[in-house]
Structure formats: C-alpha cells, structure tokens
Coordinates of N, CA, C and O in Angstrom, one line a residue:
X1 N 12.9 47.1 11.7 CA 13.0 48.4 12.3 C 11.6 48.9 12.7 O 10.6 48.8 11.9
X2 N 11.5 49.6 13.8 CA 10.3 50.2 14.3 C 10.0 51.4 13.5 O 10.8 52.3 13.3
X3 N 8.7 51.6 13.0 CA 8.3 52.7 12.1 C 8.5 54.0 12.8 O 9.0 55.0 12.2
X4 N 8.2 54.1 14.1 CA 8.4 55.4 14.8 C 9.8 55.8 15.0 O 10.2 56.9 14.9
X5 N 10.7 54.8 15.2 CA 12.1 55.0 15.3 C 12.7 55.5 14.0 O 13.5 56.5 13.9
X6 N 12.2 54.9 12.9 CA 12.6 55.3 11.6 C 12.2 56.8 11.4 O 13.0 57.6 10.9
X7 N 10.9 57.1 11.7 CA 10.4 58.5 11.5 C 11.3 59.5 12.3 O 11.6 60.5 11.8
X8 N 11.6 59.1 13.5 CA 12.4 60.0 14.3 C 13.8 60.3 13.7 O 14.3 61.4 13.7
X9 N 14.4 59.2 13.2 CA 15.7 59.4 12.6 C 15.7 60.2 11.3 O 16.6 61.0 11.1
X10 N 14.7 60.0 10.5 CA 14.5 60.8 9.3 C 14.3 62.3 9.6 O 14.8 63.2 9.0
X11 N 13.5 62.5 10.6 CA 13.2 63.9 11.1 C 14.5 64.6 11.5 O 14.8 65.7 11.1
X12 N 15.3 63.8 12.3 CA 16.6 64.4 12.7 C 17.5 64.7 11.5 O 18.3 65.7 11.5
X13 N 17.5 63.8 10.5 CA 18.3 64.0 9.3 C 17.9 65.2 8.5 O 18.6 65.7 7.6
X14 N 16.6 65.6 8.6 CA 16.1 66.6 7.7 C 16.1 68.0 8.3 O 15.5 68.9 7.8
X15 N 16.9 68.3 9.3 CA 16.9 69.6 10.0 C 17.4 70.7 9.1 O 17.2 71.9 9.5
X16 N 18.0 70.4 8.0 CA 18.5 71.5 7.1 C 17.4 72.2 6.3 O 17.7 73.2 5.6
X17 N 16.2 71.6 6.2 CA 15.2 72.2 5.4 C 14.7 73.5 6.1 O 14.5 73.6 7.3
X18 N 14.5 74.6 5.3 CA 14.1 75.9 5.8 C 12.6 75.7 6.3 O 11.8 75.1 5.6
X19 N 12.4 76.3 7.4 CA 11.0 76.2 8.0 C 9.9 76.6 7.1 O 8.9 76.0 7.0
X20 N 10.1 77.7 6.3 CA 9.0 78.2 5.5 C 8.6 77.3 4.4 O 7.5 77.3 3.9
X21 N 9.5 76.5 3.9 CA 9.2 75.6 2.8 C 9.2 74.1 3.1 O 9.0 73.3 2.2
X22 N 9.2 73.8 4.4 CA 9.2 72.4 4.8 C 8.1 71.6 4.2 O 8.2 70.5 3.6
X23 N 6.8 72.1 4.5 CA 5.7 71.3 4.1 C 5.6 71.2 2.6 O 5.3 70.1 2.1
X24 N 5.9 72.3 1.9 CA 5.9 72.2 0.4 C 6.9 71.2 -0.1 O 6.7 70.4 -1.0
X25 N 8.1 71.3 0.5 CA 9.2 70.4 0.1 C 8.8 69.0 0.3 O 9.0 68.1 -0.5
X26 N 8.2 68.7 1.5 CA 7.9 67.3 1.8 C 6.7 66.8 0.9 O 6.7 65.7 0.4
X27 N 5.7 67.6 0.7 CA 4.5 67.2 -0.1 C 4.9 67.0 -1.5 O 4.6 66.0 -2.2
X28 N 5.6 68.0 -2.1 CA 6.0 67.9 -3.5 C 7.1 66.8 -3.7 O 7.1 66.1 -4.7
X29 N 7.9 66.6 -2.7 CA 8.9 65.6 -2.8 C 8.3 64.2 -2.8 O 8.7 63.3 -3.6
X30 N 7.2 64.0 -2.0 CA 6.4 62.8 -2.0 C 5.8 62.5 -3.4 O 5.9 61.4 -3.9
X31 N 5.2 63.6 -3.9 CA 4.6 63.4 -5.3 C 5.7 63.1 -6.3 O 5.5 62.2 -7.2
X32 N 6.8 63.7 -6.2 CA 7.9 63.4 -7.2 C 8.4 62.0 -7.1 O 8.6 61.3 -8.1
X33 N 8.5 61.5 -5.9 CA 9.0 60.1 -5.7 C 8.0 59.1 -6.2 O 8.3 58.1 -6.7
X34 N 6.7 59.4 -5.9 CA 5.7 58.5 -6.5 C 5.7 58.5 -8.0 O 5.6 57.4 -8.6
X35 N 6.0 59.6 -8.6 CA 6.2 59.7 -10.0 C 7.4 58.8 -10.5 O 7.3 58.2 -11.6
X36 N 8.4 58.8 -9.7 CA 9.6 58.0 -10.1 C 9.3 56.5 -10.0 O 9.8 55.8 -10.9
X37 N 8.5 56.1 -9.1 CA 8.1 54.7 -9.0 C 7.2 54.4 -10.2 O 7.4 53.4 -10.9
X38 N 6.3 55.3 -10.6 CA 5.5 55.1 -11.8 C 6.3 55.0 -13.0 O 6.1 54.1 -13.9
X39 N 7.3 55.8 -13.1 CA 8.3 55.8 -14.3 C 9.0 54.4 -14.3 O 9.2 53.9 -15.4
X40 N 9.5 54.0 -13.2 CA 10.1 52.7 -13.1 C 9.3 51.6 -13.7 O 9.7 50.7 -14.5
X41 N 8.0 51.5 -13.3 CA 7.1 50.5 -13.7 C 6.8 50.7 -15.2 O 6.7 49.7 -16.0
X42 N 6.7 51.9 -15.7 CA 6.4 52.2 -17.1 C 7.6 51.6 -17.9 O 7.3 50.8 -18.9
X43 N 8.8 51.8 -17.5 CA 9.9 51.3 -18.3 C 10.0 49.8 -18.2 O 10.4 49.1 -19.1
X44 N 9.7 49.3 -17.0 CA 9.8 47.8 -16.7 C 8.8 47.1 -17.7 O 9.1 46.1 -18.3
X45 N 7.6 47.6 -17.7 CA 6.5 46.9 -18.5 C 6.6 47.3 -20.0 O 6.0 46.7 -20.8
X46 N 7.5 48.2 -20.3 CA 7.8 48.5 -21.7 C 8.9 47.7 -22.3 O 9.4 47.9 -23.3
X47 N 9.2 46.7 -21.5 CA 10.3 45.7 -21.8 C 11.7 46.2 -21.9 O 12.4 45.8 -22.8
X48 N 12.0 47.1 -21.0 CA 13.4 47.6 -21.0 C 14.3 46.7 -20.2 O 15.5 47.0 -20.1
X49 N 13.7 45.7 -19.6 CA 14.5 44.6 -18.9 C 15.5 45.2 -18.0 O 16.7 45.0 -18.0
X50 N 15.1 46.1 -17.1 CA 16.0 46.7 -16.1 C 16.3 45.6 -15.1 O 15.5 45.2 -14.2
X51 N 17.6 45.2 -15.1 CA 18.0 44.1 -14.2 C 18.2 44.6 -12.8 O 18.3 43.8 -11.9
X52 N 18.1 45.9 -12.6 CA 18.2 46.5 -11.3 C 16.8 47.0 -10.8 O 16.7 47.8 -9.9
X53 N 15.8 46.4 -11.4 CA 14.4 46.9 -11.1 C 14.1 46.8 -9.6 O 13.6 47.8 -9.0
X54 N 14.4 45.7 -8.9 CA 14.0 45.5 -7.5 C 14.9 46.5 -6.7 O 14.4 47.1 -5.7
X55 N 16.1 46.6 -7.0 CA 17.0 47.5 -6.2 C 16.5 49.0 -6.4 O 16.4 49.7 -5.4
X56 N 16.2 49.4 -7.6 CA 15.8 50.7 -7.9 C 14.4 51.0 -7.2 O 14.2 52.0 -6.7
X57 N 13.5 50.0 -7.3 CA 12.2 50.1 -6.7 C 12.3 50.3 -5.2 O 11.7 51.1 -4.5
X58 N 13.2 49.5 -4.6 CA 13.4 49.6 -3.1 C 13.9 51.0 -2.7 O 13.4 51.6 -1.7
X59 N 14.8 51.5 -3.5 CA 15.3 52.9 -3.2 C 14.3 53.9 -3.3 O 14.1 54.8 -2.5
X60 N 13.5 53.8 -4.4 CA 12.4 54.8 -4.6 C 11.3 54.7 -3.5 O 10.8 55.7 -3.1
X61 N 11.0 53.5 -3.2 CA 10.0 53.3 -2.1 C 10.5 53.8 -0.8 O 9.8 54.4 0.0
X62 N 11.8 53.7 -0.6 CA 12.4 54.3 0.6 C 12.3 55.8 0.6 O 12.1 56.4 1.7
X63 N 12.5 56.4 -0.5 CA 12.3 57.9 -0.6 C 10.9 58.3 -0.3 O 10.7 59.3 0.3
X64 N 10.0 57.5 -0.8 CA 8.5 57.7 -0.5 C 8.3 57.7 1.0 O 7.7 58.5 1.6
X65 N 8.9 56.6 1.6 CA 8.7 56.5 3.1 C 9.3 57.7 3.8 O 8.7 58.1 4.8
X66 N 10.4 58.1 3.4 CA 11.1 59.3 4.0 C 10.2 60.5 3.9 O 10.0 61.2 5.0
X67 N 9.8 60.8 2.7 CA 8.9 62.0 2.6 C 7.6 61.9 3.3 O 7.1 62.8 3.9
X68 N 7.0 60.7 3.3 CA 5.8 60.4 4.1 C 6.0 60.7 5.6 O 5.2 61.3 6.2
X69 N 7.1 60.2 6.0 CA 7.5 60.4 7.5 C 7.6 61.8 7.8 O 7.1 62.3 8.9
X70 N 8.3 62.6 7.0 CA 8.5 64.0 7.2 C 7.2 64.8 7.2 O 7.0 65.7 8.0
X71 N 6.4 64.5 6.2 CA 5.1 65.2 6.1 C 4.2 64.9 7.2 O 3.6 65.8 7.8
X72 N 4.1 63.6 7.6 CA 3.3 63.2 8.7 C 3.8 63.9 10.0 O 3.0 64.3 10.8
X73 N 5.1 63.9 10.2 CA 5.7 64.6 11.4 C 5.3 66.0 11.5 O 5.1 66.5 12.6
X74 N 5.2 66.7 10.4 CA 4.8 68.1 10.4 C 3.4 68.3 11.1 O 3.0 69.4 11.6
X75 N 2.6 67.3 11.0 CA 1.2 67.3 11.6 C 1.1 66.4 12.8 O 0.0 66.1 13.2
X76 N 2.2 66.1 13.4 CA 2.2 65.2 14.6 C 1.5 63.9 14.4 O 0.8 63.4 15.3
X77 N 1.7 63.3 13.3 CA 1.1 62.0 13.0 C 2.2 61.0 12.9 O 3.2 61.2 12.1
X78 N 2.1 59.9 13.7 CA 3.2 58.9 13.7 C 2.9 57.9 12.5 O 1.8 57.7 12.1
X79 N 4.0 57.3 12.0 CA 3.9 56.2 11.0 C 3.1 55.1 11.6 O 2.4 54.4 10.9
X80 N 3.3 54.8 12.9 CA 2.6 53.7 13.5 C 1.1 54.0 13.5 O 0.3 53.1 13.1
X81 N 0.7 55.2 13.7 CA -0.7 55.6 13.7 C -1.3 55.5 12.2 O -2.4 55.0 12.0
X82 N -0.5 55.9 11.3 CA -0.9 55.8 9.9 C -1.1 54.3 9.5 O -2.1 53.9 8.9
X83 N -0.1 53.5 9.9 CA -0.2 52.1 9.5 C -1.4 51.4 10.2 O -2.1 50.6 9.5
X84 N -1.6 51.7 11.5 CA -2.7 51.0 12.2 C -4.1 51.5 11.6 O -5.0 50.7 11.5
X85 N -4.2 52.8 11.4 CA -5.4 53.4 10.8 C -5.7 52.8 9.5 O -6.9 52.4 9.2
X86 N -4.7 52.6 8.6 CA -4.9 52.1 7.3 C -5.3 50.6 7.3 O -6.2 50.2 6.6
X87 N -4.6 49.9 8.2 CA -5.0 48.5 8.4 C -6.4 48.3 8.8 O -7.1 47.4 8.3
X88 N -6.8 49.1 9.7 CA -8.2 49.1 10.2 C -9.2 49.4 9.1 O -10.2 48.7 8.9
X89 N -8.9 50.4 8.3 CA -9.7 50.8 7.2 C -9.8 49.7 6.1 O -11.0 49.3 5.7
X90 N -8.7 49.1 5.8 CA -8.7 48.0 4.8 C -9.4 46.8 5.3 O -10.2 46.1 4.6
X91 N -9.2 46.5 6.6 CA -9.9 45.3 7.2 C -11.4 45.4 7.1 O -12.1 44.5 6.9
X92 N -11.9 46.7 7.4 CA -13.3 46.9 7.4 C -13.9 46.7 6.0 O -14.9 46.2 5.8
X93 N -13.1 47.2 5.0 CA -13.5 47.0 3.6 C -13.6 45.6 3.2 O -14.5 45.2 2.5
X94 N -12.6 44.8 3.7 CA -12.7 43.3 3.4 C -13.9 42.7 4.0 O -14.6 42.0 3.4
X95 N -14.1 43.1 5.3 CA -15.2 42.5 6.1 C -16.6 42.9 5.4 O -17.5 42.1 5.4
X96 N -16.7 44.2 4.9 CA -17.9 44.7 4.3 C -18.0 44.3 2.9 O -19.0 44.7 2.2
X97 N -17.0 43.6 2.3 CA -17.0 43.3 0.9 C -17.0 44.5 0.0 O -17.7 44.5 -1.0
X98 N -16.4 45.6 0.4 CA -16.3 46.8 -0.4 C -14.9 47.1 -0.8 O -14.6 48.2 -1.3
X99 N -14.0 46.1 -0.7 CA -12.6 46.3 -1.0 C -12.4 46.7 -2.5 O -11.5 47.4 -2.8
X100 N -13.3 46.2 -3.4 CA -13.1 46.5 -4.8 C -14.0 47.7 -5.2 O -14.0 48.0 -6.4
X101 N -14.6 48.4 -4.3 CA -15.4 49.5 -4.6 C -14.6 50.8 -4.9 O -13.4 50.7 -5.0
X102 N -15.3 51.9 -4.9 CA -14.6 53.2 -5.1 C -15.0 54.2 -4.0 O -16.1 54.0 -3.4
X103 N -14.2 55.2 -3.8 CA -14.4 56.2 -2.8 C -13.7 55.9 -1.5 O -13.5 54.7 -1.2
X104 N -13.5 56.9 -0.7 CA -12.7 56.7 0.5 C -13.6 56.1 1.6 O -13.1 55.3 2.4
X105 N -14.8 56.5 1.7 CA -15.7 55.9 2.8 C -16.6 54.9 2.2 O -17.7 55.2 1.7
X106 N -16.2 53.7 2.2 CA -17.1 52.6 1.7 C -17.2 51.4 2.6 O -16.4 51.2 3.4

C-alpha cells in the first residue's frame, strides 16, 4: 500500500474528531500507543510467553501509524515526506559513521 493513500484513508475515517481537540487527541493518542508497544515488549521479555505477540504488535504498530498519519496531516506533512526525510537522515549518519552517536543533528 502506498503511504500517502493510507494517510488519506485514515484522515477520511477520522472526520468525527472535534476540531478543537484534534491535535491533542492525535499527539496523546500516539504517545499512548507507543506506551502500549512498550508494555507488550515488557510482558514479552518478562517471559509471559504471549503466543499472540506478533499479532498484537502488528495491531499496536498500526495504531501508531494511524495516529502518526493524522498528526502529520494536521501540519500538511505526508507520510512519504516523513519516510524519505528519515531515510536521508539515517543514510547520512551511516555515511558519517555517527549512527551510534547521540543527538538529533550528528
């Protein structure tokens, strides 16, 4: 699936959010979903043997992608732009041998 098509479909599905709270809903929703992924990993590595780990992880990552799409859309940023920009940034870090460093601009 094309990332921009996905983003467009998610935006269409999210029309019920109230205008005044959209950005907060999307930003805090994203944070919440990232926390759910962290919780999945915590339980997985605590030896709870979740046989549905991959299925659950896929669903939670999908929720992250949805909230990321909605938040980016509020600022007119496409998922394709995000992906391309991030790939360029990571490629430069590999090329400069700073991939294991710290800080955003390295």
